Short mmCIF file of C-alpha atoms in Angstrom, two decimals:
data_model
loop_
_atom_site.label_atom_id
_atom_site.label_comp_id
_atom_site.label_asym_id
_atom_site.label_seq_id
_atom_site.Cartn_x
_atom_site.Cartn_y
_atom_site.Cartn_z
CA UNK A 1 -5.29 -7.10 -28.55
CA UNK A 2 -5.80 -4.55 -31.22
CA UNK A 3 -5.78 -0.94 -30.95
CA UNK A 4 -10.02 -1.11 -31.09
CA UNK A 5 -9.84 -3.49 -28.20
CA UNK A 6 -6.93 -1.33 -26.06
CA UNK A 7 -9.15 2.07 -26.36
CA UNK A 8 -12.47 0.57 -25.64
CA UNK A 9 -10.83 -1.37 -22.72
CA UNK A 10 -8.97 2.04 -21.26
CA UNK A 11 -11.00 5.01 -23.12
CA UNK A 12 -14.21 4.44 -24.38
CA UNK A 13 -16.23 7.64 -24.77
CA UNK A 14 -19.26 6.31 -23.77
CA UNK A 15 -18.27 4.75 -20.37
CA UNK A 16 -16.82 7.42 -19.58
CA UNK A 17 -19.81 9.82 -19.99
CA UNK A 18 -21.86 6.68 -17.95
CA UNK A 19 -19.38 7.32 -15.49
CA UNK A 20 -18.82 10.96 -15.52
CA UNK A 21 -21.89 11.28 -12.49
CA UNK A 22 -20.30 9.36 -9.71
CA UNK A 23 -16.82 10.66 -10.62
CA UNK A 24 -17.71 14.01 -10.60
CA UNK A 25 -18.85 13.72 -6.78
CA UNK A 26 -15.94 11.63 -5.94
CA UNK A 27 -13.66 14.73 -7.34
CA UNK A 28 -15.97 17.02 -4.91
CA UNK A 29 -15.49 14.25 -2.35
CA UNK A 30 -11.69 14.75 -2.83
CA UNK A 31 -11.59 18.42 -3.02
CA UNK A 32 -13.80 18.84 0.41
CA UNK A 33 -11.65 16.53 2.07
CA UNK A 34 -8.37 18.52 0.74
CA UNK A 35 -9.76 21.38 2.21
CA UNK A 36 -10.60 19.66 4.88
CA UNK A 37 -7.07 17.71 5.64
CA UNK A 38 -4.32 19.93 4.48
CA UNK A 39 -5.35 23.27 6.50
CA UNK A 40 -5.36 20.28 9.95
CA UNK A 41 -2.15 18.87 8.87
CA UNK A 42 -0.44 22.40 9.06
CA UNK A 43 -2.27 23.26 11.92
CA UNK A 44 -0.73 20.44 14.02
CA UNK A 45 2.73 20.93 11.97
CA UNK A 46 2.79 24.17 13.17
CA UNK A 47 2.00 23.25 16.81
CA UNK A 48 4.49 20.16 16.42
CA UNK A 49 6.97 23.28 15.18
CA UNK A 50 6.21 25.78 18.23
CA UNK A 51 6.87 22.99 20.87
CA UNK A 52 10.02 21.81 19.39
CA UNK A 53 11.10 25.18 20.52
CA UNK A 54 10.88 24.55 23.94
CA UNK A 55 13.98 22.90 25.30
CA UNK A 56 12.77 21.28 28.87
CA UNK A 57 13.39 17.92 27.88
CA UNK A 58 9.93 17.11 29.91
CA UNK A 59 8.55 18.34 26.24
CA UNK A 60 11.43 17.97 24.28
CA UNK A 61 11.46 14.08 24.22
CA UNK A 62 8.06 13.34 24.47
CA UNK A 63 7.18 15.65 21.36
CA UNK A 64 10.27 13.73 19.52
CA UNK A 65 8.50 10.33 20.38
CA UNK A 66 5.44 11.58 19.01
CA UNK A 67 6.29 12.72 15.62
CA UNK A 68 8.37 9.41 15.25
CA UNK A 69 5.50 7.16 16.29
CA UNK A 70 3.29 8.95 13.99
CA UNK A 71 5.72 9.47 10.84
CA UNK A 72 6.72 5.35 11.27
CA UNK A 73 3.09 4.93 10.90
CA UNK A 74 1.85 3.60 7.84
CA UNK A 75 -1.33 5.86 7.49
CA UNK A 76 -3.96 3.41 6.45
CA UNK A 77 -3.19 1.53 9.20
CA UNK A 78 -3.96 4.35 11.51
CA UNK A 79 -7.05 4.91 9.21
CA UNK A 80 -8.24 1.53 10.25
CA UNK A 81 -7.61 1.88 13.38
CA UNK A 82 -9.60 4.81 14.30
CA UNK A 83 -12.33 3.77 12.06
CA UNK A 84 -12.79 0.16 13.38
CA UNK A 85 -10.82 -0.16 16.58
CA UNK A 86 -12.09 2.86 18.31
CA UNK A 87 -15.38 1.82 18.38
CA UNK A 88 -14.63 -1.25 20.59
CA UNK A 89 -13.33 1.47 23.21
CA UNK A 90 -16.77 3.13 22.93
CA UNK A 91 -16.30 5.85 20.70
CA UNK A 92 -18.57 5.96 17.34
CA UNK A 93 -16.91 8.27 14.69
CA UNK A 94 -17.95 8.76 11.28
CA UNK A 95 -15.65 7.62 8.24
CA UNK A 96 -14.83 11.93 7.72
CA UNK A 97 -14.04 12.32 11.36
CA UNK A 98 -11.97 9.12 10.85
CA UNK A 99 -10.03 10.84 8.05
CA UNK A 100 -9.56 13.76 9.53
CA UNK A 101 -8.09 12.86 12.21
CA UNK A 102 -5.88 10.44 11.18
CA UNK A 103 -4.98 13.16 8.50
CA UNK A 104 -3.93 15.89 11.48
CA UNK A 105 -1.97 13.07 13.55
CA UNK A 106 -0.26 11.90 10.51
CA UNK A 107 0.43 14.81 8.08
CA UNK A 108 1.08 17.19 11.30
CA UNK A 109 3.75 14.82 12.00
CA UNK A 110 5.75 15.50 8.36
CA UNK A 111 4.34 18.93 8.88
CA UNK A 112 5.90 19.72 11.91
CA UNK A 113 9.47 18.26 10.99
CA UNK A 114 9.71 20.60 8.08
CA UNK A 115 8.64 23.66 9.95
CA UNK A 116 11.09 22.78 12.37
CA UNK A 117 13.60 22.84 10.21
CA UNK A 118 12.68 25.98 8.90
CA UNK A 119 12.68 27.81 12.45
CA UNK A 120 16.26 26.18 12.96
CA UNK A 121 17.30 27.91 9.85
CA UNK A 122 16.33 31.05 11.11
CA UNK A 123 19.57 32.82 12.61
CA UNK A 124 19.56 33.04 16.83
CA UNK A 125 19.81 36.54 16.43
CA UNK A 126 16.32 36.91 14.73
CA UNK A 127 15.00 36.12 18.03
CA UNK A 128 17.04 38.47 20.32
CA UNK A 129 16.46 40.98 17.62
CA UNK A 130 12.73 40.59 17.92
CA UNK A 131 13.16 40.18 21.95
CA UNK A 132 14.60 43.62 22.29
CA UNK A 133 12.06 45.77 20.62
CA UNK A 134 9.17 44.13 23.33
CA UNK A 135 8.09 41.29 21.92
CA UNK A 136 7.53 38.54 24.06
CA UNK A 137 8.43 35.00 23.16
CA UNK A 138 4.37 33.62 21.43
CA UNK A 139 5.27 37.13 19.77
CA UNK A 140 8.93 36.67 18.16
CA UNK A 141 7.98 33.37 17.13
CA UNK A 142 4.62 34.17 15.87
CA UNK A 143 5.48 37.53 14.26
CA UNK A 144 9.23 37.34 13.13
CA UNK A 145 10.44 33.63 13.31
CA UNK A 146 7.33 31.76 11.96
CA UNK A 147 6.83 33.96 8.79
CA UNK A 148 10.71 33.61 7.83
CA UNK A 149 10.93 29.72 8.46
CA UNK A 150 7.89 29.43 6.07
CA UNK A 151 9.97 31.53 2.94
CA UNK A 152 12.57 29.25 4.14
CA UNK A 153 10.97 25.76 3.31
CA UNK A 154 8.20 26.80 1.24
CA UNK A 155 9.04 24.36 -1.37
CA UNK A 156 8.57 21.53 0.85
CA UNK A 157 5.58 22.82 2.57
CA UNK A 158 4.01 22.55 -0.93
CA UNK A 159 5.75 19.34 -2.08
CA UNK A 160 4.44 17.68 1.10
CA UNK A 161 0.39 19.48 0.13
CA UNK A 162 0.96 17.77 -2.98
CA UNK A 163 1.15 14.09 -0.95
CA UNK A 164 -1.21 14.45 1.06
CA UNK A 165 -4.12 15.47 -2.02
CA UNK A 166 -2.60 12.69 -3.20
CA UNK A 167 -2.91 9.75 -0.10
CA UNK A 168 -6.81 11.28 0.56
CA UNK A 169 -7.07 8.60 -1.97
CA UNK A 170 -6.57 6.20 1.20
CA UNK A 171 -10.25 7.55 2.50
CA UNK A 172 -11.70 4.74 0.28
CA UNK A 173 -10.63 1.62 2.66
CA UNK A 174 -13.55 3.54 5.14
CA UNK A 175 -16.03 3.70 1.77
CA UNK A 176 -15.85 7.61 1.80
CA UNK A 177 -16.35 8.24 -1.65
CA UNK A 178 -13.70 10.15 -2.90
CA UNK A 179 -12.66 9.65 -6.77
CA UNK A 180 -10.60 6.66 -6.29
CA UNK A 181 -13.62 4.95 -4.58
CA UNK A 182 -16.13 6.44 -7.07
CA UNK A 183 -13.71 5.16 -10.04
CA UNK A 184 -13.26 1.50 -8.64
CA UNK A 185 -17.49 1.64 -8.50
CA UNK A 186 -17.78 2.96 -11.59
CA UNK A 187 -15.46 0.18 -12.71
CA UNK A 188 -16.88 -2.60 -11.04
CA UNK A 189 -20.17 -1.56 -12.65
CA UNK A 190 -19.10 -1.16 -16.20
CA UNK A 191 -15.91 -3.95 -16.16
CA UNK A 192 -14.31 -0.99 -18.08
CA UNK A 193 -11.17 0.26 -17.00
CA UNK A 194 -11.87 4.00 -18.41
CA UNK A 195 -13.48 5.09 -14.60
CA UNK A 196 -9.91 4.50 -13.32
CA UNK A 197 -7.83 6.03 -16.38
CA UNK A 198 -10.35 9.12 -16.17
CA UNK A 199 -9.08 9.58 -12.30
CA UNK A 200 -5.73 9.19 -13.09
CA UNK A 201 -6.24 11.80 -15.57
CA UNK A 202 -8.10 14.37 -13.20
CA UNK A 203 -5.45 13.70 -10.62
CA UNK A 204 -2.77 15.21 -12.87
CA UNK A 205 -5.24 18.11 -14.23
CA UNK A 206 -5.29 18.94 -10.64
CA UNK A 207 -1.96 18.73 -9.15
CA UNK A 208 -0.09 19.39 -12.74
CA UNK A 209 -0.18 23.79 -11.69
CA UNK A 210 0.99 23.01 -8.37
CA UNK A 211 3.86 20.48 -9.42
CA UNK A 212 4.83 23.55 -11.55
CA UNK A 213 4.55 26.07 -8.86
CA UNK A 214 6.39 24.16 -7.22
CA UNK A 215 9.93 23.79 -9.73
CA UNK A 216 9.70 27.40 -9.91
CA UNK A 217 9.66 27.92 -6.26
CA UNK A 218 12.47 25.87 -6.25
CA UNK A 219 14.34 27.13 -9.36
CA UNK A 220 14.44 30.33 -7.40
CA UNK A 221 15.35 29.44 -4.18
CA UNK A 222 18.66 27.71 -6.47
CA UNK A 223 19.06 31.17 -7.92
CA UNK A 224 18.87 33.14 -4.80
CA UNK A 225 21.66 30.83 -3.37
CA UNK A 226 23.93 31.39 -6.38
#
């Protein structure tokens, strides 16, 4: 193959303007469902998180079965699952409800075990500190623990945003049209692989600010230690 042949095959101008359209809306796809899945996954980490708190082991080891059953997962199963098993049980849901769900079960579950980890690195006396002045317990934990145990594991919190952007490309196996599934279209249309190279390439224009956000969070958390 000459180098003619390699850029035509992997960067032709002209399929990628062709394809520019359907990619475009699978990037809008992608962002709405971002905005859509990450704020879900935190919410259920940070529920996960709360209840871990609670030491009756009525909640304790349920909640611990949970998060393992939904971390051992593998997430496009569950996809699948909830897209094309629930129906047989009678409920209809659409291919975003699908997502999203699967998205707060899954993601809360990493969610959860890094906020968890963050409260638990918050010293015992925090609490009894915030205890003292009035506070009830929702309060301390809500008001004093919660914010500190986020500072704590910010860098994960971020690192784990930056997977789940990334596995949104799973929506496709329901035909959501997100830019993976827009790219493989445009593909199968044009027998060009440009469609796919041009994701690839909007993928890392995207998360490139937040993987560097991310080094320097973690630079300084190194510093601050030192």
């Amino acid at each position: 193959m000459t180098l003619d042949d390699f850029l035509l095959a992997f960067f032709s101008l002209d399929i990628l303007r062709e394809a520019w359209p359907i990619l475009w809306q699978g990037l809008q796809q992608t962002l709405l469902l971002s905005v859509i899945v990450v704020p879900l996954g935190i919410l259920g980490g940070t529920i996960l998180a709360l209840l871990s708190t609670v030491e009756h082991p009525l909640v304790r080891w349920p909640l611990m079965a949970w998060v393992d059953f939904f971390r051992a997962l593998p997430p496009l199963v569950l996809l699948i699952f909830l897209y094309a098993g629930l129906p047989f049980a009678g409920l209809e849901i659409s291919a975003l409800g699908a997502v999203a769900i699967g998205f707060f079960l899954n993601t809360g579950a990493y969610y959860g075990e890094i906020l968890r980890a963050g409260i638990e690195s918050v010293p015992r006396g925090q609490m009894e500190a915030a205890r003292s002045t009035g506070l009830g317990r929702g309060q301390a934990l809500a008001h004093v623990i919660l914010p500190q145990a986020v500072r704590n594991v910010l860098p994960d919190l971020i690192s784990n945003t930056l997977e789940v952007v990334k596995l949104t490309s799973i929506a496709s196996v329901v035909a959501l049209p997100e830019l993976l599934f827009q790219a493989r279209q445009a593909q199968s249309v044009t027998y060009n692989a440009t469609p796919i190279v041009a994701a690839a390439v909007i993928y890392f224009l995207l998360l490139w600010p937040v993987v560097r956000l991310l080094s320097r969070l973690e630079n300084r958390q190194l510093a601050a230690r030192q």
